[in-house]
Tab-separated table of C-alpha atoms in Angstrom:
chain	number	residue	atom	x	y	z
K	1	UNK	CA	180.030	103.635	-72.957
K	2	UNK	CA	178.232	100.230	-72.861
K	3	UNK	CA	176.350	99.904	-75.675
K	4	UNK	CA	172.563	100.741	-75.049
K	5	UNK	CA	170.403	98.005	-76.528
K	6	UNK	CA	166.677	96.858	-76.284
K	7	UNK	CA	167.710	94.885	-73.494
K	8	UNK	CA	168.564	98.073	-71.882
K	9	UNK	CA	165.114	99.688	-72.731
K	10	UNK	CA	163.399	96.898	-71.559
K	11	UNK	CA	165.073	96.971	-68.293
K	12	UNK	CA	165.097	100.900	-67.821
K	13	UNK	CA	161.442	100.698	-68.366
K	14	UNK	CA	160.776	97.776	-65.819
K	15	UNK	CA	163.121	100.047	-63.685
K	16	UNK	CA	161.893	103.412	-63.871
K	17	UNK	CA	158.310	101.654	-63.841
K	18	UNK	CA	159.086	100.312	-60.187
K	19	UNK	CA	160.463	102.990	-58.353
K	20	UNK	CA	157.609	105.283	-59.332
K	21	UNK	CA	154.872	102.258	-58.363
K	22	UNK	CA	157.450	101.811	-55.310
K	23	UNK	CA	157.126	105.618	-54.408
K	24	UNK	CA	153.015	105.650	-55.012
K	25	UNK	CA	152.254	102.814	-52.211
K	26	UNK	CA	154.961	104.796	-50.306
K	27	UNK	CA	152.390	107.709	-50.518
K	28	UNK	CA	149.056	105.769	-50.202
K	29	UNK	CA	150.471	104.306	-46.665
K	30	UNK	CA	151.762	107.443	-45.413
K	31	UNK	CA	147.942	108.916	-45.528
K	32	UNK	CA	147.238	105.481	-43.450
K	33	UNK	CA	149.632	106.481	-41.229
K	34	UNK	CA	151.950	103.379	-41.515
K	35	UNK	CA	155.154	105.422	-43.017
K	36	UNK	CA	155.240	108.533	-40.258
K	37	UNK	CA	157.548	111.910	-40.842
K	38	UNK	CA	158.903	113.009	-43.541
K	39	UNK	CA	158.281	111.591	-46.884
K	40	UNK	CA	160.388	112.711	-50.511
K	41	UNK	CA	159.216	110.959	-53.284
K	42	UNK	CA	161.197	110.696	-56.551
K	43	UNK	CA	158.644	110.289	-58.902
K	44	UNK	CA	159.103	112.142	-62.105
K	45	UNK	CA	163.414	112.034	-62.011
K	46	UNK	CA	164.000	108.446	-62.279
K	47	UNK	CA	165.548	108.820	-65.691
K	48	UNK	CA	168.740	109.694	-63.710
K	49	UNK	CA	169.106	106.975	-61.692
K	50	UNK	CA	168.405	104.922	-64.488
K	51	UNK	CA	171.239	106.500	-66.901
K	52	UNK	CA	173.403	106.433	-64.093
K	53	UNK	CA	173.371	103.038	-62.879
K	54	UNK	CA	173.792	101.889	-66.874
K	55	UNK	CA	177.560	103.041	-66.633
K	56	UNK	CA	178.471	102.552	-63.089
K	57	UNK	CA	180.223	100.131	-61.980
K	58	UNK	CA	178.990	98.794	-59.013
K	59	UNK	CA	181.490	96.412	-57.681
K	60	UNK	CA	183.534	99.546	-57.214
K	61	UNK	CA	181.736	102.802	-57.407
K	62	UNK	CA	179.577	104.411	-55.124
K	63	UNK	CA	176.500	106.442	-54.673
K	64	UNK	CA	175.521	108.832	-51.750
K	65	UNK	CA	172.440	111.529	-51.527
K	66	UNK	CA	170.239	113.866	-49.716
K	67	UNK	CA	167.138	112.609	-47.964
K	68	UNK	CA	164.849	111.523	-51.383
K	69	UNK	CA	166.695	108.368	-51.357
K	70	UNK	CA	164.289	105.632	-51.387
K	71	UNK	CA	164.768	104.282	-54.913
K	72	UNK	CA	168.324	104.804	-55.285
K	73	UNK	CA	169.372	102.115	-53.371
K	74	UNK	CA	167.135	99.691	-55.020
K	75	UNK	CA	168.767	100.559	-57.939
K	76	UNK	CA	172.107	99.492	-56.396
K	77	UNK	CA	170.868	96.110	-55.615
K	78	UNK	CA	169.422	96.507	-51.836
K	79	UNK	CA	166.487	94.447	-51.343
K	80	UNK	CA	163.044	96.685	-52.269
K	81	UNK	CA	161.292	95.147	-49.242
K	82	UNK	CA	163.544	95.878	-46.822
K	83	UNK	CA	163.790	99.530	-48.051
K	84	UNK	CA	160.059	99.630	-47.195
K	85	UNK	CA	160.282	98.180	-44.269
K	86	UNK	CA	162.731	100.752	-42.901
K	87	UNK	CA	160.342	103.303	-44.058
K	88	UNK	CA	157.746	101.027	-41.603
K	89	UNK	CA	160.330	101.290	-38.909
K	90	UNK	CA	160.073	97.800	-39.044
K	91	UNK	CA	163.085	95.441	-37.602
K	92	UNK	CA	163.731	93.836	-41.278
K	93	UNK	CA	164.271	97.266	-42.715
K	94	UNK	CA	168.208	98.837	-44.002
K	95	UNK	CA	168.582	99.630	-40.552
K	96	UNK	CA	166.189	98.059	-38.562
K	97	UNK	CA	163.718	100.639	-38.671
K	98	UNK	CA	165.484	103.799	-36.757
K	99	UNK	CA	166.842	105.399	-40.088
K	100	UNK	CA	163.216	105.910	-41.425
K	101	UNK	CA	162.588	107.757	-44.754
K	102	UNK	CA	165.630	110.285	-44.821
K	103	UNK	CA	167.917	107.953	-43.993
K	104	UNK	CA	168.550	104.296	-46.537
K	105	UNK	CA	171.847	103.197	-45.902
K	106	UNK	CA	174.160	100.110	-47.221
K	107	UNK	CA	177.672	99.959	-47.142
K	108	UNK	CA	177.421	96.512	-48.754
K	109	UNK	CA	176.142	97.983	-51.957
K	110	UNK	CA	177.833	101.290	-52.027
K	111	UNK	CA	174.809	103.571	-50.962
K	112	UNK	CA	176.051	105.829	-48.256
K	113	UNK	CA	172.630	107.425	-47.295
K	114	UNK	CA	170.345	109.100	-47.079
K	115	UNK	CA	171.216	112.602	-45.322
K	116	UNK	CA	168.808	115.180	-43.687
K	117	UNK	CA	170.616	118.244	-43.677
K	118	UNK	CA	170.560	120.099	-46.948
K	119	UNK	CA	174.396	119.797	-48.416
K	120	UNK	CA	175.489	117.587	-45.355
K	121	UNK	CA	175.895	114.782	-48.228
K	122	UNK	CA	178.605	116.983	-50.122
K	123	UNK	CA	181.468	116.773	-47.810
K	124	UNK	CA	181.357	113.403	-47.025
K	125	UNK	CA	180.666	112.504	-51.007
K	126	UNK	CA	184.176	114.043	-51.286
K	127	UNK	CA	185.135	111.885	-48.405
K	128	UNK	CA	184.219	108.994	-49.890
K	129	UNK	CA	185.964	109.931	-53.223
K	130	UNK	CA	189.138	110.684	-51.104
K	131	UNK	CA	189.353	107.511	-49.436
K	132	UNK	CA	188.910	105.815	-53.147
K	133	UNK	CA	191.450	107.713	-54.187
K	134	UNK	CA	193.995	106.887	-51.007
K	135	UNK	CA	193.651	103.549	-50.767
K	136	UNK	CA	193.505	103.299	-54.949
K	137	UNK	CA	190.129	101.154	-55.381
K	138	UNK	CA	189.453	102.319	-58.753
K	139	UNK	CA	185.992	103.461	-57.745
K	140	UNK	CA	184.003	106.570	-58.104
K	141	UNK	CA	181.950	107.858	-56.326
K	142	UNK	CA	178.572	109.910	-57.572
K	143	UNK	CA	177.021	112.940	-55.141
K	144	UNK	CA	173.456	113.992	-55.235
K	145	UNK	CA	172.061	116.852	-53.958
K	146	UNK	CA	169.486	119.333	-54.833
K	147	UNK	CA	169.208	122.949	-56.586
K	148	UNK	CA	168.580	124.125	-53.034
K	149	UNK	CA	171.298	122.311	-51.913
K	150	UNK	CA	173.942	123.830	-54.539
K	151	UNK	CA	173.591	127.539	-52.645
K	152	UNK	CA	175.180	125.770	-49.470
K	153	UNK	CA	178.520	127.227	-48.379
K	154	UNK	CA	179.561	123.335	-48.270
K	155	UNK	CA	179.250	122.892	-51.746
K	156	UNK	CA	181.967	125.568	-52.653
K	157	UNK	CA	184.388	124.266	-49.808
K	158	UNK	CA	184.004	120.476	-50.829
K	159	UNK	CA	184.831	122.310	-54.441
K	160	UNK	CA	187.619	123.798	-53.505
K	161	UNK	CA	189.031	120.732	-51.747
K	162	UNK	CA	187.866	118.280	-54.426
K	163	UNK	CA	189.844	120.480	-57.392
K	164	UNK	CA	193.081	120.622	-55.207
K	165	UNK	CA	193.089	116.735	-54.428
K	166	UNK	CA	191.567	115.994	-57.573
K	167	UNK	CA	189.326	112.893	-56.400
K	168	UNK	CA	187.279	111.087	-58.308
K	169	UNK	CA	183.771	112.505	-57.907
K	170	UNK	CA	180.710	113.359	-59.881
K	171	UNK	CA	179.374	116.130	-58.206
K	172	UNK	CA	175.367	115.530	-59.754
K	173	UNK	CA	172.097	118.209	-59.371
K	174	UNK	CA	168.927	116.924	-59.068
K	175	UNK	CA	167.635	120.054	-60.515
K	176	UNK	CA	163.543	119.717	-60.465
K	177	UNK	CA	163.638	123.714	-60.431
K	178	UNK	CA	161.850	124.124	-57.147
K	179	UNK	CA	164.002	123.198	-53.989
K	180	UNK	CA	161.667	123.255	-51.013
K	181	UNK	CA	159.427	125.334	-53.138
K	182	UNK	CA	161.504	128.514	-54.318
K	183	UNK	CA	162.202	128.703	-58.108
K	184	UNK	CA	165.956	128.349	-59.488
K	185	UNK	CA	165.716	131.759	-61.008
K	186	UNK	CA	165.153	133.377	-57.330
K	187	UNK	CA	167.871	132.286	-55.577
K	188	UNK	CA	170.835	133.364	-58.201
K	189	UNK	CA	170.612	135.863	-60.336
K	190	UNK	CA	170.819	132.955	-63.467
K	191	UNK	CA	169.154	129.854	-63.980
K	192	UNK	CA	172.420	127.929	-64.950
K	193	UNK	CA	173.618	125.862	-61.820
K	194	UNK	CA	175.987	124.226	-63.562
K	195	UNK	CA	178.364	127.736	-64.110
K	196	UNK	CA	179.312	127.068	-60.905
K	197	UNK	CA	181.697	124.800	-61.299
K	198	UNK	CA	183.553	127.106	-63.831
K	199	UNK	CA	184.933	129.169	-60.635
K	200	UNK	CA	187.255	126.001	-60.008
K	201	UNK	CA	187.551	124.909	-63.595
K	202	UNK	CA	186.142	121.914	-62.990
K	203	UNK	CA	184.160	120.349	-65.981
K	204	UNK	CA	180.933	121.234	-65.830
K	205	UNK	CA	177.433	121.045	-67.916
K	206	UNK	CA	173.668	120.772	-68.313
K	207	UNK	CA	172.174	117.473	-68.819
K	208	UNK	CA	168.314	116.779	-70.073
K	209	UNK	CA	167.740	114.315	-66.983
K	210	UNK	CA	164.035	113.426	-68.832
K	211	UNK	CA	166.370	110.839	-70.991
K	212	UNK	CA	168.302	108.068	-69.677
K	213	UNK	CA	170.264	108.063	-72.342
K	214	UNK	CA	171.506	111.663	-72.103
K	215	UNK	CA	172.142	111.291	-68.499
K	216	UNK	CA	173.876	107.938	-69.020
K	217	UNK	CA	176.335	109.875	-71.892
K	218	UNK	CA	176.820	112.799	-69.662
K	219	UNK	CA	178.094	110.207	-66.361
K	220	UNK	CA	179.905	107.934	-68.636
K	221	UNK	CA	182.223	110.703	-69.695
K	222	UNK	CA	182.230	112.153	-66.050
K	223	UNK	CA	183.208	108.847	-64.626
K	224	UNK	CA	185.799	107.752	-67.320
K	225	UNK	CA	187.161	111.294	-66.439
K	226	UNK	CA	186.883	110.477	-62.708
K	227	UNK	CA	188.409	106.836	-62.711
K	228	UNK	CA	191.146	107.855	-65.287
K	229	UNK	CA	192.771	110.314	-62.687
K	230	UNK	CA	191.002	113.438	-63.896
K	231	UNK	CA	189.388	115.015	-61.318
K	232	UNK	CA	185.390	115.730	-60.178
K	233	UNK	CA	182.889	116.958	-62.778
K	234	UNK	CA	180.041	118.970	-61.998
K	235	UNK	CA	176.413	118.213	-64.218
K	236	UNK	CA	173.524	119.824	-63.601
K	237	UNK	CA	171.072	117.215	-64.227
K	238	UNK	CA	167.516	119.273	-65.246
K	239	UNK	CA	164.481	117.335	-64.479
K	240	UNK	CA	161.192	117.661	-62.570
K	241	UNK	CA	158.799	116.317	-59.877
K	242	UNK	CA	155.720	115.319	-60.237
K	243	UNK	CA	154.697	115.203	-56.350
K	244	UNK	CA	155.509	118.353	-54.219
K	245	UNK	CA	158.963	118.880	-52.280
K	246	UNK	CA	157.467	115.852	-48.896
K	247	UNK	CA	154.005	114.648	-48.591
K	248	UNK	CA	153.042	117.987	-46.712
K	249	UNK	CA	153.714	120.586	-49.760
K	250	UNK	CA	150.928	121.900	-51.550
K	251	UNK	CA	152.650	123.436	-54.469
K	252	UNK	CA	151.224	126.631	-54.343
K	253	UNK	CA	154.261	127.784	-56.001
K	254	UNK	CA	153.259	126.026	-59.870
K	255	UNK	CA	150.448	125.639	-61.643
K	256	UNK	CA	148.618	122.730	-62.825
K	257	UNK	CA	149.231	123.279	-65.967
K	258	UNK	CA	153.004	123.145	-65.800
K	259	UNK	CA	152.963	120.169	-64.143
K	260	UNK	CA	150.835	118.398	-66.682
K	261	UNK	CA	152.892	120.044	-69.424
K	262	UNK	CA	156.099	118.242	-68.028
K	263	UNK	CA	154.296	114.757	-67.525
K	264	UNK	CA	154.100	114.896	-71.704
K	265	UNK	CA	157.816	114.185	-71.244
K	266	UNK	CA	157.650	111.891	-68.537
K	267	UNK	CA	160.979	109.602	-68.634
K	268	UNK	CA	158.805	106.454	-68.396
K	269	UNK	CA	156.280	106.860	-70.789
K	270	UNK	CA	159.161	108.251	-73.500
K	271	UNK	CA	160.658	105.059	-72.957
K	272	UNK	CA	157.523	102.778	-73.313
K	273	UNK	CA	157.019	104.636	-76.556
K	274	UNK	CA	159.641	104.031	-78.107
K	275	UNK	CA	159.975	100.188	-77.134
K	276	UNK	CA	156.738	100.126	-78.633
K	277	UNK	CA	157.821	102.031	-81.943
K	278	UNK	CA	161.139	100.097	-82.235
K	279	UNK	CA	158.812	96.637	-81.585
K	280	UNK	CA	161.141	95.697	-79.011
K	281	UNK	CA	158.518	94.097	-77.207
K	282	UNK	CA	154.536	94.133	-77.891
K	283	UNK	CA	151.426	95.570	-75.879
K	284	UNK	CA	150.911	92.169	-74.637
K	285	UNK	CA	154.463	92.172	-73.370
K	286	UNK	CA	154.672	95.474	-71.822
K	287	UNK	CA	151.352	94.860	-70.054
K	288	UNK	CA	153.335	91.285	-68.411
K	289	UNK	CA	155.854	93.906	-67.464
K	290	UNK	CA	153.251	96.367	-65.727
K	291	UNK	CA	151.821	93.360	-63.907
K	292	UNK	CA	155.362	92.175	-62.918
K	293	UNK	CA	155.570	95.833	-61.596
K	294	UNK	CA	152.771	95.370	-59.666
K	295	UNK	CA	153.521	92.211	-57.860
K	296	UNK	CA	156.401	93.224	-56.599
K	297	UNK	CA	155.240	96.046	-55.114
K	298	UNK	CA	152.589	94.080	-53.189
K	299	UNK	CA	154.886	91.547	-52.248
K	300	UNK	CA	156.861	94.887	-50.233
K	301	UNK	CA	153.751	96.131	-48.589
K	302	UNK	CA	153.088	92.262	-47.427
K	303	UNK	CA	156.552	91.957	-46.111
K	304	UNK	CA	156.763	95.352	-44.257
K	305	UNK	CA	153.241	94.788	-43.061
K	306	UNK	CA	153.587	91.703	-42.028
K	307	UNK	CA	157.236	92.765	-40.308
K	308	UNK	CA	157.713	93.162	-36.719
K	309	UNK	CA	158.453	96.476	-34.548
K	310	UNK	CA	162.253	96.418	-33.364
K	311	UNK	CA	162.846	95.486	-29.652
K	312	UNK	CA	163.273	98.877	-27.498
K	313	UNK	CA	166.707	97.401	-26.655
K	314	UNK	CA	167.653	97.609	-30.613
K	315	UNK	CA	167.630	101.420	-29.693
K	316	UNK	CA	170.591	101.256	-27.114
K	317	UNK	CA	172.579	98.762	-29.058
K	318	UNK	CA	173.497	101.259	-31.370
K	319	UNK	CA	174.972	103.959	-29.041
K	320	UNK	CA	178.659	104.352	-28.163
K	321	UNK	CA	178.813	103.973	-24.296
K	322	UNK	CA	182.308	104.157	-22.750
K	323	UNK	CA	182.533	102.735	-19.075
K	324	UNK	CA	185.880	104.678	-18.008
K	325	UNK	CA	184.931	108.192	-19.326
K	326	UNK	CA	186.027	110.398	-17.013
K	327	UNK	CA	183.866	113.455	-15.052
K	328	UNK	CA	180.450	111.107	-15.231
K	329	UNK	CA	179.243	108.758	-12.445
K	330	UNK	CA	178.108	105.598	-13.721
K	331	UNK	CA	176.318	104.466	-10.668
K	332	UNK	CA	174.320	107.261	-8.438
């Protein structure tokens, strides 16, 4: 694995410190009514993208998810200012402003979305891998989804399929113990997601996803695994949101309590801490950081405010129309 130094701390913090600023202005503007629909923030698991993006290689590999994809791309070099502006439905967003919240997308960086249906992204993660694998890129690719997600049929058929071919995939949890708002331990009769890769004896484990580091470990050996020509691994990667499910949950289904409990191990502040204790950069330092943070993140509200609505014609531009098809009149 490559070697984690305090230029990697520095940069996981700036990181991790972004997406969650990123994701609060995401929720200030939604109450003004400027982001519309559906809203997923990630704040709280953004030690996994972190770890994850330390070992990837992203001239090659690839990353695809379910609908709380905001910060992910980011990560994988997409411009943050255009990922707001999608969420605007702006013309300078990811896809000029008709994917919206659920759906980032760029196949110039390796993000393939961005999916609404729960598990829809598992299939076509295998997909992806599959293609790697046929035309022998060398990549990987990585598949979010959700503990909700992991009781979808799909899951156990992409399984199935991804064992026999053995592509290289990292099937990956995002397991903030809640789904939509049902607990892991009632929808299975145990708490361990992970087991259920042990039905197709594929490799399989639980991660602490509060740690970059362990998350980075846990993916490096996955996607060694992967790239070398053995076959998917399956990690449950156990973390936790801060924020409810979307913008419209009101948690009724944890306490207070256990949400300020978890925020003792928040990924971010564990990370300031120990730059700080390690003296790999001073208060003073840090707060230049915070600031730097913060700059940027005004810098994407300017841009998407400042942005224009797409042209109504945009709209039509992207829908297959064929002339000659047969049974429908063209002209009444």
């Amino acid at each position: 694995m490559k070697k984690i130094t305090k230029k990697t701390y520095l940069k996981w913090y700036e990181d991790m410190l972004f997406w969650r600023k990123f994701e609060d202005k995401l929720a200030q503007v939604y109450i003004q009514q400027k982001v519309r629909g559906f809203l997923h923030l990630y704040n709280g698991q953004e030690a996994i993208l972190a770890g994850a993006l330390h070992v990837m290689d992203l001239e090659k590999d690839k990353m695809i998810t379910a609908y709380r994809n905001h910060v992910q791309p980011i990560g994988m070099g997409v411009d943050p200012k255009r990922v707001m502006a999608e969420l605007y439905g702006k013309g300078t967003g990811t896809s000029q402003g008709l994917g919206g919240s659920m759906h980032i997308f760029s196949k110039e960086h390796g993000f393939y979305g961005g999916h609404g249906i729960v598990g829809g992204q598992i299939p076509l993660g295998a997909g992806i891998a599959f293609a790697d694998k046929y035309f022998k890129t060398g990549g990987v690719t990585l598949c979010f989804l959700g503990d909700g997600a992991a009781r979808q049929g799909s899951l156990h058929e992409t399984f199935n399929m991804a064992m026999n071919w053995n592509l290289p995939v990292v099937f990956c949890v995002e397991n903030n113990g809640y789904a939509m708002g049902t607990s892991v331990s009632r929808t299975a009769n145990h708490d361990d997601i992970w087991k259920l890769g042990l039905g197709y004896e594929m490799p399989c484990g639980p991660v602490d996803a509060m740690k970059p580091e362990k998350v980075a470990e846990a993916l490096d050996e996955a996607i060694d695994r992967a790239r070398s020509g053995g076959g998917p691994t399956f990690l449950d990667l156990k973390t936790y949101r801060y924020r409810g499910h979307s913008m419209s949950d009101a948690q009724k289904y944890r306490t207070k309590e256990e949400v300020e409990e978890y925020q003792k191990i928040d990924p971010i502040t564990q990370v300031k801490d120990l730059i700080l204790e390690k003296k790999y950069a001073t208060d003073d330092e840090v707060k230049s950081i915070d600031k730097r943070v913060k700059d940027k993140v005004k810098e994407c509200e300017k841009f998407a405010d400042e942005s224009d609505f797409p042209d109504k014609s945009v709209m039509y531009d992207v829908v297959y129309e064929q002339d000659d098809y047969p049974f429908i009149p063209h002209k009444l």
